[in-house]
XYZ file of C-alpha atoms in Angstrom:
414
model
C -0.272 -0.159 0.113
C 2.765 2.247 0.777
C 5.793 3.262 -1.772
C 9.159 4.170 -0.688
C 8.125 7.467 -1.639
C 5.366 6.905 1.373
C 8.311 5.721 3.775
C 10.733 8.266 3.081
C 7.924 11.438 3.812
C 6.722 9.272 7.094
C 10.770 9.262 8.033
C 10.900 13.286 7.263
C 7.535 14.154 8.958
C 8.978 12.241 12.021
C 12.720 13.982 12.464
C 10.575 17.303 12.078
C 8.188 16.353 14.701
C 11.299 15.186 16.778
C 13.127 18.373 16.181
C 10.666 21.075 16.444
C 7.865 20.127 18.033
C 8.420 17.918 20.770
C 10.657 20.474 22.360
C 7.489 22.875 22.809
C 4.784 20.065 23.882
C 5.298 20.982 27.527
C 5.350 24.721 27.236
C 2.283 24.322 24.963
C 0.710 22.390 28.167
C 1.588 24.674 30.442
C 0.468 27.930 28.732
C -2.055 26.492 26.959
C -2.365 29.517 24.626
C -2.629 29.447 21.255
C 0.560 28.096 19.149
C 1.836 30.468 16.256
C 4.837 29.716 15.160
C 4.464 25.966 14.874
C 1.343 25.715 11.954
C 3.045 28.228 10.441
C 6.305 26.159 10.631
C 4.869 23.493 9.504
C 2.707 25.144 6.575
C 6.257 25.753 5.613
C 7.366 22.661 4.734
C 4.717 22.271 2.295
C 2.950 19.768 3.901
C -0.455 21.975 3.624
C -0.086 21.756 0.070
C 0.237 18.014 0.091
C -3.284 17.359 -2.271
C -2.716 20.151 -3.622
C -1.455 19.640 -7.841
C 1.897 20.631 -8.618
C 0.579 22.958 -11.363
C 0.109 25.378 -8.284
C 2.821 24.704 -6.659
C 2.116 21.832 -4.300
C 3.407 18.361 -3.481
C 0.616 16.562 -5.567
C 0.784 13.818 -3.317
C -2.870 12.564 -2.539
C -4.483 11.708 0.280
C -2.526 8.768 1.444
C 0.507 10.984 1.870
C -1.532 13.637 3.483
C -2.789 10.943 6.333
C 0.887 10.089 6.802
C 1.951 13.553 7.442
C -1.231 14.312 9.384
C -0.290 10.888 11.769
C 3.181 11.690 11.918
C 2.525 14.915 13.817
C -0.312 13.927 15.895
C 2.074 10.968 17.136
C 4.513 14.155 18.876
C 1.141 16.288 19.029
C -2.130 15.944 18.558
C -2.456 19.703 18.729
C -0.270 20.545 15.878
C -1.613 17.418 13.897
C -5.458 18.627 14.324
C -3.558 22.017 13.689
C -2.313 20.997 9.925
C -5.551 18.763 9.138
C -8.171 21.503 9.915
C -6.033 23.664 7.274
C -6.738 20.898 4.590
C -10.232 21.292 4.852
C -10.047 25.230 4.038
C -7.960 23.601 1.076
C -10.020 21.338 -0.024
C -13.226 24.126 -0.328
C -10.645 26.022 -2.849
C -9.515 22.851 -4.571
C -12.925 21.224 -5.582
C -14.873 24.370 -5.385
C -12.929 27.408 -6.124
C -12.970 29.385 -9.604
C -9.826 29.512 -11.778
C -8.764 32.905 -10.379
C -9.158 31.836 -6.651
C -7.362 28.604 -7.516
C -4.645 30.413 -8.957
C -4.834 33.233 -6.325
C -4.892 30.927 -2.986
C -3.557 27.452 -3.639
C 0.074 28.894 -4.464
C -0.045 30.772 -1.053
C -1.052 27.587 0.648
C 1.326 25.192 -1.083
C 4.131 27.798 -0.165
C 3.095 27.710 3.244
C 2.154 31.485 3.421
C -1.551 31.083 4.411
C -3.657 28.449 6.353
C -6.789 28.252 5.245
C -9.927 27.262 7.511
C -13.302 26.300 7.036
C -16.363 27.922 9.176
C -19.435 25.985 8.994
C -20.783 25.316 12.934
C -22.369 27.495 14.472
C -23.283 28.061 18.800
C -27.144 27.127 18.193
C -27.229 24.427 15.400
C -23.949 22.431 15.973
C -24.001 19.262 13.243
C -27.655 20.646 11.936
C -25.763 22.708 9.218
C -28.859 23.450 7.427
C -29.801 25.200 11.184
C -27.445 27.910 10.946
C -28.416 31.094 11.345
C -25.392 33.266 9.887
C -26.377 34.968 6.819
C -25.265 36.769 4.121
C -27.210 39.832 1.591
C -26.735 41.229 -1.390
C -25.293 45.366 -1.390
C -24.512 47.424 -4.303
C -22.641 44.255 -5.816
C -21.562 42.762 -2.597
C -22.154 40.573 -0.011
C -22.443 41.892 3.474
C -21.940 38.577 6.373
C -23.270 38.676 9.635
C -22.992 35.947 12.275
C -21.257 33.719 14.211
C -19.064 30.621 13.802
C -17.421 28.369 16.624
C -15.080 25.648 16.437
C -13.115 26.943 13.717
C -9.775 25.144 13.601
C -6.845 27.413 13.138
C -9.440 30.354 13.796
C -6.358 32.313 15.028
C -3.587 31.926 13.031
C -5.593 31.530 9.446
C -4.932 33.885 6.828
C -8.338 33.129 4.316
C -11.400 31.707 6.156
C -13.935 29.516 3.985
C -17.466 30.527 5.693
C -20.507 28.597 4.925
C -23.904 31.435 5.673
C -27.447 31.813 4.773
C -28.299 33.277 1.319
C -31.782 31.831 0.559
C -35.062 31.634 2.157
C -36.477 28.785 3.840
C -34.176 25.604 4.977
C -33.403 23.967 1.980
C -30.250 22.422 0.482
C -30.240 25.277 -1.399
C -30.370 28.293 1.126
C -26.674 28.404 2.025
C -23.849 29.867 0.101
C -19.779 29.615 0.667
C -17.704 32.365 0.788
C -14.220 33.426 1.187
C -13.423 35.627 3.897
C -9.675 37.173 4.662
C -8.652 37.544 8.132
C -7.991 40.942 7.686
C -11.322 42.069 6.231
C -13.424 44.991 8.442
C -16.015 43.161 10.266
C -14.708 40.201 10.758
C -13.215 39.411 14.622
C -11.766 36.681 16.338
C -12.773 36.909 19.985
C -10.065 35.996 22.657
C -8.828 32.360 22.911
C -10.702 29.964 25.027
C -8.519 27.032 26.428
C -10.256 23.519 26.381
C -10.007 20.097 28.119
C -6.997 18.768 25.878
C -5.067 19.847 22.191
C -3.755 22.577 24.073
C -1.429 24.772 21.649
C -4.358 24.619 18.718
C -6.674 27.303 17.969
C -10.214 26.032 17.516
C -12.469 29.468 18.383
C -14.973 31.390 17.061
C -15.344 33.862 14.066
C -17.990 36.782 14.356
C -18.772 38.586 11.022
C -20.183 41.687 11.782
C -21.381 43.534 8.275
C -18.077 42.098 7.006
C -18.561 43.034 3.589
C -16.747 41.080 0.563
C -16.689 41.203 -3.230
C -18.856 38.742 -5.055
C -16.181 37.643 -6.805
C -15.478 35.446 -2.903
C -18.436 33.313 -3.273
C -17.244 29.558 -3.669
C -19.163 27.798 -6.603
C -22.868 29.196 -7.410
C -25.153 30.706 -4.943
C -26.858 27.542 -3.257
C -23.864 25.218 -3.163
C -22.484 26.088 1.012
C -24.085 22.851 1.860
C -22.361 21.022 -0.966
C -18.891 22.930 -0.355
C -19.353 22.148 3.260
C -20.519 18.573 3.017
C -17.688 17.356 0.291
C -15.155 18.861 2.458
C -15.948 17.079 5.881
C -16.564 14.048 4.046
C -13.584 13.621 1.747
C -11.435 15.224 4.114
C -12.346 16.153 7.647
C -13.225 12.440 8.159
C -9.753 11.208 6.748
C -7.740 13.591 8.263
C -9.347 12.748 12.226
C -8.595 9.204 11.363
C -4.945 10.211 10.971
C -5.054 12.330 13.871
C -6.490 9.339 15.653
C -3.872 6.942 14.214
C -0.850 9.363 15.735
C -2.848 9.608 19.132
C -2.982 6.122 18.943
C 0.666 5.113 18.257
C 1.758 7.557 20.918
C -0.573 5.803 23.772
C 0.898 2.466 22.687
C 4.396 3.696 22.574
C 4.088 5.318 26.027
C 2.782 2.725 27.392
C 4.522 -0.353 26.341
C 7.694 2.263 27.369
C 6.257 2.828 30.945
C 5.587 -1.153 31.341
C 8.972 -2.208 30.224
C 10.509 -0.020 33.033
C 8.545 -0.816 35.892
C 8.975 -4.000 38.306
C 5.735 -5.354 39.924
C 5.792 -8.399 42.159
C 9.507 -9.309 41.146
C 8.900 -9.355 37.410
C 8.617 -6.738 34.790
C 5.177 -4.862 34.862
C 4.443 -5.752 30.698
C 4.665 -9.497 31.818
C 1.861 -9.354 33.910
C -1.241 -10.582 32.090
C -3.613 -8.058 32.491
C -0.946 -5.705 31.482
C -0.309 -7.538 28.848
C -3.518 -8.207 27.323
C -4.026 -4.482 27.438
C -0.821 -3.769 25.457
C -2.242 -6.483 22.590
C -5.578 -4.871 22.401
C -4.052 -1.482 22.012
C -1.854 -2.857 19.294
C -4.748 -4.776 17.851
C -6.950 -1.927 17.776
C -3.764 0.436 15.924
C -3.072 -2.557 13.229
C -6.728 -2.706 12.392
C -7.192 0.915 12.262
C -4.214 1.684 9.991
C -5.464 -0.841 7.634
C -9.031 0.625 7.043
C -8.011 4.075 7.390
C -5.079 3.547 4.424
C -7.563 1.773 2.505
C -10.119 4.394 2.407
C -7.444 7.311 1.592
C -5.768 4.703 -1.417
C -8.989 4.568 -2.765
C -9.887 7.994 -2.615
C -6.473 8.396 -4.631
C -7.477 6.228 -7.136
C -10.745 7.925 -7.876
C -13.175 4.729 -6.852
C -16.035 5.294 -4.963
C -15.276 5.417 -0.845
C -17.473 7.533 1.139
C -18.706 4.578 3.439
C -15.251 3.628 3.695
C -13.867 7.405 5.140
C -17.115 7.078 7.316
C -16.354 4.253 8.848
C -12.401 4.753 9.259
C -12.863 7.961 11.097
C -15.515 6.019 13.338
C -13.377 3.005 13.985
C -10.410 4.811 14.323
C -11.896 7.356 16.915
C -13.279 5.021 18.921
C -10.338 2.507 19.302
C -7.746 5.407 20.045
C -10.227 6.195 23.089
C -10.422 2.973 24.138
C -6.452 2.684 23.649
C -6.025 5.769 25.891
C -8.417 4.532 28.431
C -6.422 1.727 28.666
C -3.009 3.072 28.796
C -4.135 4.997 31.759
C -5.050 1.993 33.676
C -1.276 0.339 32.376
C 0.102 3.400 34.148
C -2.339 3.561 37.272
C -2.205 6.387 39.429
C 1.451 7.400 37.667
C -0.939 7.908 34.538
C -2.431 10.954 36.739
C 1.194 12.846 36.481
C 2.067 14.954 33.597
C 5.815 13.873 33.498
C 4.656 10.536 32.069
C 2.414 11.580 28.928
C -0.374 9.296 29.172
C -2.653 11.898 30.898
C -2.615 14.255 27.573
C -2.711 11.645 25.373
C -5.927 10.576 26.872
C -7.589 14.173 27.102
C -6.559 14.628 23.440
C -8.097 11.759 22.465
C -11.433 12.885 23.640
C -11.594 15.458 20.836
C -11.880 13.017 18.242
C -15.614 12.316 18.939
C -17.399 15.283 17.803
C -15.646 16.732 14.896
C -16.756 15.957 10.864
C -19.555 14.250 12.706
C -19.947 12.289 16.064
C -19.637 8.620 15.910
C -23.388 8.569 16.187
C -23.830 10.661 13.160
C -20.918 8.030 11.222
C -22.861 4.973 12.165
C -26.094 6.643 11.036
C -24.340 7.302 7.687
C -23.364 3.866 7.392
C -27.084 2.627 8.322
C -28.222 4.232 5.474
C -26.229 2.712 3.000
C -27.938 -0.353 4.176
C -31.382 1.137 4.469
C -31.251 2.922 1.053
C -31.367 6.638 2.829
C -28.976 8.037 1.345
C -30.149 12.015 0.691
C -27.914 11.704 -2.786
C -27.737 10.050 -5.855
C -24.067 9.998 -5.666
C -21.063 9.598 -3.404
C -19.094 12.902 -2.913
C -15.731 10.558 -4.082
C -17.601 10.098 -7.400
C -19.116 13.535 -7.624
C -15.610 15.460 -7.264
C -13.633 12.672 -8.857
C -12.220 14.939 -11.664
C -10.927 17.427 -9.492
C -9.942 14.615 -6.817
C -7.013 13.384 -9.694
C -5.387 16.802 -9.919
C -4.788 15.834 -5.867
C -2.112 12.964 -6.729
C -0.286 14.081 -9.935
C 3.039 13.906 -8.424
C 3.535 10.786 -6.327
C 4.474 7.493 -8.134
C 2.787 4.704 -7.078
C 5.303 1.513 -7.094
C 4.860 -0.678 -4.545
C 7.832 -0.160 -1.667
C 10.223 -3.183 -0.583
C 8.516 -5.748 1.559
C 7.627 -5.035 5.025
C 7.510 -1.141 4.761
C 4.642 -0.759 6.240
C 5.918 -2.135 9.424
C 8.928 -0.061 9.033
C 7.395 3.201 8.327
C 6.239 3.642 11.969
C 8.772 1.568 13.848
């Protein structure tokens, strides 16, 4: 499944994470403030443009490569892995729905790391019910004027341009929403002070306030009424795969941390890892991690090959999040009371794992989508991976697909 290029990329990202991110983790945990430098440094490596075509200066390496980058960053810091994945969603809006002018303007800046895009859909009063949003845009002298409030915007405080979905039509139907690119320095756009959360310390996930924010008509993504399609396609094709990658990174760190602790401790005259209960926990952790990788890598590989894979992406997010959270709890049990101490790191991983459930649809939403595939109650006729197949092909125009030597999957994550 992985090529030698994929393996080399894993090693490159891992070396970066250990050299640049790991030394900052303690400070991010202590201050719980927004980390501005590291997301920008990650962007300057070109990794936000991993699924941007080479004709715009991107890597054109596709979704499997994107998954590996996010996973390796999350292995060191889930906060920074999440920062990297969040801007991929804003990028997706431009890749798949932007006009030629918008792509020429923004994608080179994404590729060279000078701009971090975001996606702003969720609102305090509607949550996952996208059609329930209240933010609006109205026409005014050829422009659009936006008003409303968005929450849980990844990279809210470090983003350079925000992909904002608001209500432009009457009623609550699928054509009532539209999407716009709103530059971070636009008058009328403000970002309230950062509010620290339960985990992912260092990651900015805040609010955007639109107060008579005037933008030109040329900033609309797609056509009027395309807002729901823009939001859903970005969430389904990118958000779920990206969060699966974050889950894999957290899960690997849980296995690493728990096995190292169990190997360094002795209980009842023998290594803690040799006790049957601990041994069982470590084995179950690793089994979930291995299974999660197979599911996630298969889903994004299908995306790179242009195959229908919406349900596979749903399942990847559902299962990897569940297994990572389960293993994080087992890791706490392996550590016992020591797991409550900051220096062992497992309590940070346990907190960070809780952030996997809700984004891009809770686990209950994912299960509902999978059930719709059985009952035939899908709301759209074709999967997004089929509808957007032409533009998806451009995200993988720079990575060769020759197989890696035998055993490279294990080597990549050694």
